[in-house]
Short mmCIF file of C-alpha atoms in Angstrom, two decimals:
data_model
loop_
_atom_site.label_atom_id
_atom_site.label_comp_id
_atom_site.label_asym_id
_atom_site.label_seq_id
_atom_site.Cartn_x
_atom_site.Cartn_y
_atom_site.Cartn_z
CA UNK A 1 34.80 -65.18 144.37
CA UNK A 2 33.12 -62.68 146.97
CA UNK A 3 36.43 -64.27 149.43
CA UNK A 4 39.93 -63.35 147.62
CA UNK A 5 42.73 -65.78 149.46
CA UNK A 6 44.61 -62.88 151.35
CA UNK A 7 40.97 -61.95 152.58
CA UNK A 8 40.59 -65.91 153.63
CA UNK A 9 44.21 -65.45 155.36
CA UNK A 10 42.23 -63.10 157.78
CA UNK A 11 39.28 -64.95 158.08
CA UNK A 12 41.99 -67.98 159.21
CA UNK A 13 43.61 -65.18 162.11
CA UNK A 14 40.07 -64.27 163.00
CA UNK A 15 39.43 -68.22 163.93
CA UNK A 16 41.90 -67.49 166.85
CA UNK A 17 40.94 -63.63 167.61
CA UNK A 18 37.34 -64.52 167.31
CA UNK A 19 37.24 -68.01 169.03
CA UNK A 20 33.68 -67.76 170.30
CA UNK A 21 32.18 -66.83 166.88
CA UNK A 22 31.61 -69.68 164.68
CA UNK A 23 33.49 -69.89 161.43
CA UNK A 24 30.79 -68.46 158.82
CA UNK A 25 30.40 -65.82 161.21
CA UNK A 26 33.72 -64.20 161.32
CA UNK A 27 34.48 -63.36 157.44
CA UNK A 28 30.82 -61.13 158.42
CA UNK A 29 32.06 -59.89 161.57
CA UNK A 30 35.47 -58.51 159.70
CA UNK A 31 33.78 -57.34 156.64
CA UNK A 32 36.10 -59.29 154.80
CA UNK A 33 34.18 -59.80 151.94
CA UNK A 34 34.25 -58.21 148.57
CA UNK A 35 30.88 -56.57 147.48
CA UNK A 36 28.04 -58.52 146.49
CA UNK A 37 24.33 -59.16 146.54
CA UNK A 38 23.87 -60.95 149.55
CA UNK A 39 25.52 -59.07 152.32
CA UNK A 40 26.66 -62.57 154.42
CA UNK A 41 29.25 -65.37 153.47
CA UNK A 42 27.73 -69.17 153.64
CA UNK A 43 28.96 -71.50 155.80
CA UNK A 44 29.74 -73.48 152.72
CA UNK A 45 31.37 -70.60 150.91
CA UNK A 46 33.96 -70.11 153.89
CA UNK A 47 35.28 -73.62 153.87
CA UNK A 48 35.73 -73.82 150.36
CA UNK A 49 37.60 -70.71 150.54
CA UNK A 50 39.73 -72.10 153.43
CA UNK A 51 40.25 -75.61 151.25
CA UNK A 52 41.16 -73.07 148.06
CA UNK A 53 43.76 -71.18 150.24
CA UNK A 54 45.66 -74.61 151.91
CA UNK A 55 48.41 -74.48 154.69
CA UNK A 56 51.60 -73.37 152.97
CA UNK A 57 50.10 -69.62 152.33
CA UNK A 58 49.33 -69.28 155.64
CA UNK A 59 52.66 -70.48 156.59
CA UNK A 60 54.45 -68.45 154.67
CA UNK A 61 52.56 -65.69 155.92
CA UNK A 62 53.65 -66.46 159.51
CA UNK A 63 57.24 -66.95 158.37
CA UNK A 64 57.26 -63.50 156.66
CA UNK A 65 55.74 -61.58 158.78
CA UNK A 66 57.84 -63.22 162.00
CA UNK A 67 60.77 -62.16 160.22
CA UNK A 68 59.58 -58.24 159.82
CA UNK A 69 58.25 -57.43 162.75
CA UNK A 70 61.40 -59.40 164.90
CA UNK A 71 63.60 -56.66 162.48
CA UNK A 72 61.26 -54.13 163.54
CA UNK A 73 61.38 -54.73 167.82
CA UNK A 74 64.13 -53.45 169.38
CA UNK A 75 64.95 -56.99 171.26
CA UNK A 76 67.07 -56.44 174.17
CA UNK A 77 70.22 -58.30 174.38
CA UNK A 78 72.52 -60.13 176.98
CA UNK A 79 76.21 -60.18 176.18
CA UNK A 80 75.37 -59.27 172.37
CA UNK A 81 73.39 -62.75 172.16
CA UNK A 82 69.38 -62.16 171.87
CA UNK A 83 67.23 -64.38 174.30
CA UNK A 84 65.10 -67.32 172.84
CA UNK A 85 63.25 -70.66 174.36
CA UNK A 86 61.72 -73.84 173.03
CA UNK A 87 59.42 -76.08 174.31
CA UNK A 88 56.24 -78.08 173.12
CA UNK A 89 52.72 -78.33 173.83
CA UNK A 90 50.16 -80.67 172.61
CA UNK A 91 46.35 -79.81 170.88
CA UNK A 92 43.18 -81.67 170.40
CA UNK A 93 41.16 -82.26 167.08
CA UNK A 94 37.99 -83.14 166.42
CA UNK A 95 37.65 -86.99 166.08
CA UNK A 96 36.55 -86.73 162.67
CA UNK A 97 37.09 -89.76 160.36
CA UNK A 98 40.34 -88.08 158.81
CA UNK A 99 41.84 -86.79 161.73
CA UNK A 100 41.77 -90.27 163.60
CA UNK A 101 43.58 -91.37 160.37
CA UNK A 102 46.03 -88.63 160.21
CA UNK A 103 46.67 -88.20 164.37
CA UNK A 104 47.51 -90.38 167.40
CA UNK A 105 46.65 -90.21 170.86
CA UNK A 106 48.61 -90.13 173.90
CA UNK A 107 48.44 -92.75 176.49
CA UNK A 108 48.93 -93.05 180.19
CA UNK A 109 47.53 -95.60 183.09
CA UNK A 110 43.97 -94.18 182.63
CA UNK A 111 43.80 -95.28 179.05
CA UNK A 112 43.95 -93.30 175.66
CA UNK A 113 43.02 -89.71 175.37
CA UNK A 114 39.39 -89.26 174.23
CA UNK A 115 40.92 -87.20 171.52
CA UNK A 116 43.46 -86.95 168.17
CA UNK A 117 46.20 -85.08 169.20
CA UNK A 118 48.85 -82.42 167.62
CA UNK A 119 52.30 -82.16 168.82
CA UNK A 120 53.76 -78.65 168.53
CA UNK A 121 57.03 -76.85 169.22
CA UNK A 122 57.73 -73.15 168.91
CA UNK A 123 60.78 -70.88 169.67
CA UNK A 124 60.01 -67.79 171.28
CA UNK A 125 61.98 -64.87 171.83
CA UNK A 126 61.94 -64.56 175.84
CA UNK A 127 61.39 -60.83 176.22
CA UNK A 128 58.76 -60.18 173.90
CA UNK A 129 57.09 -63.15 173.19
CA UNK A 130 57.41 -63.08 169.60
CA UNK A 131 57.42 -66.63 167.88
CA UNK A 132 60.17 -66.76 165.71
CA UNK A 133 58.79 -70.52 163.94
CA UNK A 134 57.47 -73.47 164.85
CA UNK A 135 57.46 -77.57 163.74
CA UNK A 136 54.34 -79.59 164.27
CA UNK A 137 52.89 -83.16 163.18
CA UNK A 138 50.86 -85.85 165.03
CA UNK A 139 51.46 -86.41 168.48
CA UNK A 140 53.12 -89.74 167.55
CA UNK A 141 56.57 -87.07 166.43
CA UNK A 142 58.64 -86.42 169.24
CA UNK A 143 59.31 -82.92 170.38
CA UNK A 144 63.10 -83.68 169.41
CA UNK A 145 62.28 -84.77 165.91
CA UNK A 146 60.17 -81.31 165.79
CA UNK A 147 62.84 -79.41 167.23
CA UNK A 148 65.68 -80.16 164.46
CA UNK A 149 63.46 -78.46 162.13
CA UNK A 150 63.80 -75.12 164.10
CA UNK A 151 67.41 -75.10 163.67
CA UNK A 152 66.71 -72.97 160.43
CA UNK A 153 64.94 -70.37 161.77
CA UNK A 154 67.25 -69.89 164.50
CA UNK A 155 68.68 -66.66 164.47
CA UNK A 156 72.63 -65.75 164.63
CA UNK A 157 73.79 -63.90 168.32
CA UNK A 158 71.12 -65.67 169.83
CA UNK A 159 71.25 -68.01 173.13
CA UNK A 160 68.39 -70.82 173.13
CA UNK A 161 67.47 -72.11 176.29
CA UNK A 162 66.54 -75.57 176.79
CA UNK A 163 64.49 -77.66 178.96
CA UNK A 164 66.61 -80.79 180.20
CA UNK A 165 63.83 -82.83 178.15
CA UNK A 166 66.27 -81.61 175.00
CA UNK A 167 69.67 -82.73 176.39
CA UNK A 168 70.99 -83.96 173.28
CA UNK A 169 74.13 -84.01 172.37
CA UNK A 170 73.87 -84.05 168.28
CA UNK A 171 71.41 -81.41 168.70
CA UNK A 172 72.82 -78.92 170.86
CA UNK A 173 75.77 -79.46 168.55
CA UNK A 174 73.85 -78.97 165.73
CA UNK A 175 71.92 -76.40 166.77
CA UNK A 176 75.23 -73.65 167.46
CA UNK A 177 77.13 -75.41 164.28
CA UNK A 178 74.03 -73.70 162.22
CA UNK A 179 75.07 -70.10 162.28
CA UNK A 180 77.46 -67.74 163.52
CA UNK A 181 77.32 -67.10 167.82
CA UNK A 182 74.47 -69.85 168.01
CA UNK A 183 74.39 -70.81 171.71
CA UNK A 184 73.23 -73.12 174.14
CA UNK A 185 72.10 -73.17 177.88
CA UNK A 186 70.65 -76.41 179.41
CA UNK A 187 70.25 -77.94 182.69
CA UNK A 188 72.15 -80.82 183.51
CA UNK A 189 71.06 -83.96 182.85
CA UNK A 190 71.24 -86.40 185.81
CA UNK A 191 73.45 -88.98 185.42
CA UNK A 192 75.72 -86.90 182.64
CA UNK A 193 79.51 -88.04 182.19
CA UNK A 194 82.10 -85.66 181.83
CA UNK A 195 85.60 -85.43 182.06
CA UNK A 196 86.89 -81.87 183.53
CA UNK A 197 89.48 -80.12 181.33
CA UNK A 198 90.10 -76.85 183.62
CA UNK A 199 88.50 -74.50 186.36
CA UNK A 200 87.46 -70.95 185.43
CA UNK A 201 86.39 -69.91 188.80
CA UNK A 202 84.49 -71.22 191.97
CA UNK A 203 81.86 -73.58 190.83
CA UNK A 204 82.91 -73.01 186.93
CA UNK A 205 84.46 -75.56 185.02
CA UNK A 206 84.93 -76.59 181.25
CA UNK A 207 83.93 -80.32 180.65
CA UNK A 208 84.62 -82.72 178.17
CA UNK A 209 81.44 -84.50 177.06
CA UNK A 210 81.82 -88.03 175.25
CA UNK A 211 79.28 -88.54 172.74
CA UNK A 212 77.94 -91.98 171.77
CA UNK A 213 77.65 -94.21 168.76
CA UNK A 214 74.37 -94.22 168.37
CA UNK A 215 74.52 -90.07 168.30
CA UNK A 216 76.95 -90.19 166.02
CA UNK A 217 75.33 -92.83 163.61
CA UNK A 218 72.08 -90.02 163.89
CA UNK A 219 73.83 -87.16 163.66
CA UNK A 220 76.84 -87.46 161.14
CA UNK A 221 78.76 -84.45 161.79
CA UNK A 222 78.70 -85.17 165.43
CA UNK A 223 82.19 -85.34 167.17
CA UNK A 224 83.32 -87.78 169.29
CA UNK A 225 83.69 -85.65 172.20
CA UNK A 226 82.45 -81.69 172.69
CA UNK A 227 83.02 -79.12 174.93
CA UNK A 228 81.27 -77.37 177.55
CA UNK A 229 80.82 -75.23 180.21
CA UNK A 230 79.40 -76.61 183.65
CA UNK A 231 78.42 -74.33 186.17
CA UNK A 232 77.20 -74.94 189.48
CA UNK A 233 74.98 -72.49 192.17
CA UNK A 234 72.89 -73.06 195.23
CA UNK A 235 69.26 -71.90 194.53
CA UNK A 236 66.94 -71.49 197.57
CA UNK A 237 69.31 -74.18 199.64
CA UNK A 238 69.39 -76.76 196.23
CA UNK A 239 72.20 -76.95 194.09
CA UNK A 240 71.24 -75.90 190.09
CA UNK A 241 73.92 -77.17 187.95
CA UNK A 242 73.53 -76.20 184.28
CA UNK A 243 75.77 -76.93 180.78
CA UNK A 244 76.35 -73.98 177.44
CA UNK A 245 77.98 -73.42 174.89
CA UNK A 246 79.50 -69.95 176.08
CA UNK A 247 82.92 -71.14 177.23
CA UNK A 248 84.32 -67.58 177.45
CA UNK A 249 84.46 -66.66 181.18
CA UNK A 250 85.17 -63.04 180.36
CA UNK A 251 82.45 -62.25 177.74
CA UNK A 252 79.96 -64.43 179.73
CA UNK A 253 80.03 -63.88 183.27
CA UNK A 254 79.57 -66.99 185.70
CA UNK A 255 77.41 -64.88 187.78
CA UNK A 256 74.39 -64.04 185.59
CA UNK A 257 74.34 -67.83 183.54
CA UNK A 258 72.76 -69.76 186.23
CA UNK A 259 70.03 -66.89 186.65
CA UNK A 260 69.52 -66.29 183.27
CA UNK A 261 68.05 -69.94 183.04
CA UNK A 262 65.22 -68.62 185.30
CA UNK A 263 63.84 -66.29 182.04
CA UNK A 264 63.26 -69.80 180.42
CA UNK A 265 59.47 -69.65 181.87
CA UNK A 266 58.47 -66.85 179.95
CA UNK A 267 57.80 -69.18 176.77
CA UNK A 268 55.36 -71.49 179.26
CA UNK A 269 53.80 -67.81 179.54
CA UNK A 270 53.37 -67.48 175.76
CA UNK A 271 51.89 -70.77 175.82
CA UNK A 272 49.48 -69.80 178.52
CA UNK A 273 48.69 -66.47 176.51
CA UNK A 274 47.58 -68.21 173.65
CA UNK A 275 45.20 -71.21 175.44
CA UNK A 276 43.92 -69.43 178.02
CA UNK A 277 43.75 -65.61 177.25
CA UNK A 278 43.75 -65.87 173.28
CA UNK A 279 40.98 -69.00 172.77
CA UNK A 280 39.28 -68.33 176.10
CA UNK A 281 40.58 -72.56 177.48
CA UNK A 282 38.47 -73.68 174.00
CA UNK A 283 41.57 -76.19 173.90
CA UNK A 284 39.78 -78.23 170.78
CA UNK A 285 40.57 -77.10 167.30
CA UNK A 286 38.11 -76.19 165.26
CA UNK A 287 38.70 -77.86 161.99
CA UNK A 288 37.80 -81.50 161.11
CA UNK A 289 40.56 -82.58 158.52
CA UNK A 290 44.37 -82.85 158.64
CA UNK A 291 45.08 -79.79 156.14
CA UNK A 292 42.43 -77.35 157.73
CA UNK A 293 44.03 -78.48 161.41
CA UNK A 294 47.81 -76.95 160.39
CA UNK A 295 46.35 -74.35 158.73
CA UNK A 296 44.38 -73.41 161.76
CA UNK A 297 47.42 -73.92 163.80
CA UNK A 298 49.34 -71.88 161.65
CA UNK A 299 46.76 -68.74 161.91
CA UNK A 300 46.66 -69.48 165.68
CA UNK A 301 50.17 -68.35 165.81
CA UNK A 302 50.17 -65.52 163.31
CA UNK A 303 46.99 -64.24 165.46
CA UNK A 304 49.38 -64.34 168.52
CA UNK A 305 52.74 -62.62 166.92
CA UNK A 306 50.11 -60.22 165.58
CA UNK A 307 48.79 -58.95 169.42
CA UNK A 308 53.12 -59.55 170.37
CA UNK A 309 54.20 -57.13 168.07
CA UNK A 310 51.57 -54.22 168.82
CA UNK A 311 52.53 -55.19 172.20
CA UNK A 312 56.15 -54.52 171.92
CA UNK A 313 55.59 -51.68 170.03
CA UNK A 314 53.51 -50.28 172.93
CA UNK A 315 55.95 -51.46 175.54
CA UNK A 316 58.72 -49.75 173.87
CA UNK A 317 56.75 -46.28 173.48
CA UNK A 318 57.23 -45.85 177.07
CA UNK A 319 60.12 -45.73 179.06
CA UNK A 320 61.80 -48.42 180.81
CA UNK A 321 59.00 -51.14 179.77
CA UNK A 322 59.44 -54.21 178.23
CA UNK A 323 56.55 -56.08 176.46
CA UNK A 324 56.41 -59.07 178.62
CA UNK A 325 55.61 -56.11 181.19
CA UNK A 326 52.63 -55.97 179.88
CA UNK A 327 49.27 -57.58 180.63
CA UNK A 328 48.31 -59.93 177.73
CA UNK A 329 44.88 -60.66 178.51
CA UNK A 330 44.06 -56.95 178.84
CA UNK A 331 45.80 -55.79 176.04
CA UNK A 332 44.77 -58.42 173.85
CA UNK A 333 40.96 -57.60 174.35
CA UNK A 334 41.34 -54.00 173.42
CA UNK A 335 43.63 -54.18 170.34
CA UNK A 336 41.38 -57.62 169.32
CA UNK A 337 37.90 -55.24 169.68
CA UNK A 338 40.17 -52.13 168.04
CA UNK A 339 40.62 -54.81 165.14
CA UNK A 340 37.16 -55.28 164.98
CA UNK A 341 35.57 -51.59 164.07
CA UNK A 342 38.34 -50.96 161.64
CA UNK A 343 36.08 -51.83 158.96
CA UNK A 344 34.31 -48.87 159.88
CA UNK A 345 36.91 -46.30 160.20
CA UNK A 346 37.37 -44.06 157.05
CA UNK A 347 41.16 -43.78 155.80
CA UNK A 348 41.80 -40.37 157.33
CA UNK A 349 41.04 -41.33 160.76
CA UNK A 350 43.47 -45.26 160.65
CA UNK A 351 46.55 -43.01 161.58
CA UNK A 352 44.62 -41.69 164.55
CA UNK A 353 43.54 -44.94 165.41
CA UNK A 354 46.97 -46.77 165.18
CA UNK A 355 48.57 -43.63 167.64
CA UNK A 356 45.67 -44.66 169.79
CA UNK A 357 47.26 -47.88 170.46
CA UNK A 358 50.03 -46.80 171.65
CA UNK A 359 48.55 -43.66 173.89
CA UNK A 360 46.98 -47.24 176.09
CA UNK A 361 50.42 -48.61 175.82
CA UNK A 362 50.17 -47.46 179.86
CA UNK A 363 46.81 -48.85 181.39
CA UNK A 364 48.41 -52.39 180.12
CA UNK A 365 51.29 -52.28 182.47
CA UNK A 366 50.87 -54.60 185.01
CA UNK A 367 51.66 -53.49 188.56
CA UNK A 368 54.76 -54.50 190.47
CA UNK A 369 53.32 -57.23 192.62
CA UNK A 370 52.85 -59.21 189.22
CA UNK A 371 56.23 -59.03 188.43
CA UNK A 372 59.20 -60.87 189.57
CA UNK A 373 62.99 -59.65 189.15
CA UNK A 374 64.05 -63.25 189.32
CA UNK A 375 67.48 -62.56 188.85
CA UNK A 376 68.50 -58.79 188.43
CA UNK A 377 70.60 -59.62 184.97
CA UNK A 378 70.79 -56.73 182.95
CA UNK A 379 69.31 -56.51 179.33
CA UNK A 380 70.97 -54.43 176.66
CA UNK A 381 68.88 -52.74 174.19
CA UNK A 382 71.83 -53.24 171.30
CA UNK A 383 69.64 -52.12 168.09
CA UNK A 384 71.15 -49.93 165.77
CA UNK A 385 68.69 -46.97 165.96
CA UNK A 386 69.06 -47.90 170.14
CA UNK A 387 72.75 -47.69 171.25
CA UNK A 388 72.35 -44.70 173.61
CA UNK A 389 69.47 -46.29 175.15
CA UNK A 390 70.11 -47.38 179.23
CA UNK A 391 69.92 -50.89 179.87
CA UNK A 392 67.29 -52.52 181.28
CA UNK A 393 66.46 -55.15 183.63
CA UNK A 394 63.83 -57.70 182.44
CA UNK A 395 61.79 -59.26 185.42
CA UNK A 396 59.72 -62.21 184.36
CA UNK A 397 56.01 -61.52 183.89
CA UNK A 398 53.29 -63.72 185.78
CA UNK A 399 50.16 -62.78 183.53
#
């Protein structure tokens, strides 16, 4: 009673801000709870407060809130279409009874992992590192099967890009069939067929791609044949040769495609962010049963788009930054111990304290050595309230 559920919802964020502290120790350490005669929560009391709350609040949560604060950044666009990645990562569990029934475990020539294992796959957008949703199940679910259920969350004007590990022909056609200006950039797959319809320049061709039976059987609304763009470009001496959706050689210039495909690494970044810097390389949940594993999972990420969206909002205080400029680990420790003595702070002085945020926004930029300008390509911040802003260029951070 002393634990109402959207109190419990930041007890579940705190398991990923607060990975060091055990469980029955964080709803204390946020003075969380509501007022009582004890001044502690038990152990005891905490899980049965976690079981009481279940995964699809905490979900929802995460969808909401994604949905607000992506409204709320002033994303930078290229050629109108907003940047976003997917890939997949895999997490340990306890080997609890229940999780060993609920989760496989990888193999490879060493044997099985010692552990039960969660496959996850999140789309990020690129530039600020804010998850936009995510699919996950037991490792036994491929990251394809995990991926079809992002097609929903995909936003319209966007460009996804793809590691070749998705090459898929009735997904990539479902995927920009889902919306309006929903496209596509993958590397070629060796050993691809096409048939070339026409040349649109020097090393730029549309392709005709000839989809299978067995695609088709899978994926119902799934042509016989699509087409594509292929482009070709010699990277450090070795050829790159990549396939999209954008067909139009005039709204999307040959020149910056191939490049752009080099922003794909910022979502192995994110990934990094949230192991390394976020649960300090603790790569083991926490939480012993199927349930209290994807609810974990799904504070985890709400912890992360939490820090992301402080982050842009810092980034974009100052001029000519963008938030994957910034220095995660750094600014993650000092908004995460900023979190912490808010309990303390009386009402008149939270304004004071949110301003304070961004007055760091500067000691968080990291220095130019960090920093890459992999390809030069020039982001456009498009936003309503932003159309007289300059343009950009987005390197790709390193930390």
């Amino acid at each position: 009673r002393r634990l109402p559920l959207d109190m419990v919802v930041w007890a579940v964020v705190g398991m990923a801000l607060f990975r060091h502290i055990p469980m029955g120790q964080i709803v204390n350490h946020l003075d969380i709870m509501l007022p009582g005669k004890r001044p502690f929560a038990a152990p005891s009391a905490v899980v049965q407060a976690r079981q009481r709350l279940g995964v699809e609040l905490v979900k929802r949560v995460f969808e909401q809130t994604q949905a607000l604060w992506h409204q709320q950044t002033p994303h930078p666009h290229w050629c109108g279409l907003t940047l976003l990645g997917v890939d997949g990562v895999v997490w340990r569990t306890p080997d609890s009874p229940e999780n060993q029934a609920a989760f496989a475990r990888t193999r490879n020539a060493q044997g099985e992992a010692s552990y039960p294992q969660i496959r996850m796959v999140c789309q990020m957008e690129l530039t600020s590192h804010l998850l936009t949703g995510s699919a996950f199940n037991s490792v036994a679910s491929s990251e394809m099967e995990l991926t079809t259920e992002l097609i929903g969350s995909t936003p319209d004007h966007s460009l996804k890009l793809f590691d070749r590990g998705f090459y898929s022909l009735g997904l990539l056609h479902a995927w920009q069939s889902a919306g309006e200006q929903r496209h596509w950039l993958i590397p070629l797959k060796k050993g691809t067929h096409y048939q070339e319809q026409r040349s649109l320049g020097r090393q730029d061709r549309l392709v005709t791609l000839t989809t299978s039976p067995q695609a088709r059987k899978k994926w119902p609304d799934l042509p016989p044949t699509m087409t594509a763009r292929l482009l070709r470009r010699k990277v450090n001496g070795k050829e790159v040769q990549v396939l999209t959706s954008m067909s139009d050689p005039l709204r999307f210039p040959a020149a910056d495609i191939v490049d752009l495909y080099s922003h794909r690494w910022e979502i192995e970044l994110g990934y990094r962010e949230i192991k390394q810097s976020l649960l300090g390389n603790r790569l083991t949940l926490r939480s012993r049963t199927p349930e209290m594993v994807f609810q974990e999972l799904w504070g985890t990420l709400l912890a992360h788009n939490l820090i992301r969206f402080q982050m842009a909002r810092m980034a974009y205080s100052l001029d000519a930054v963008h938030p994957n400029q910034l220095s995660f680990h750094q600014a993650a420790h000092w908004l995460i111990k900023e979190l912490t003595i808010l309990p303390w702070v009386s009402p008149g002085r939270v304004p004071g304290v949110l301003q304070s945020m961004l007055d760091m926004a500067p000691a968080f930029v990291l220095p130019s050595s960090c920093l890459s300008d992999a390809s030069g390509l020039v982001l456009d911040r498009s936003g309503a309230d932003h159309r007289n802003t300059p343009p950009r260029k987005m390197p790709v951070s390193v930390n």
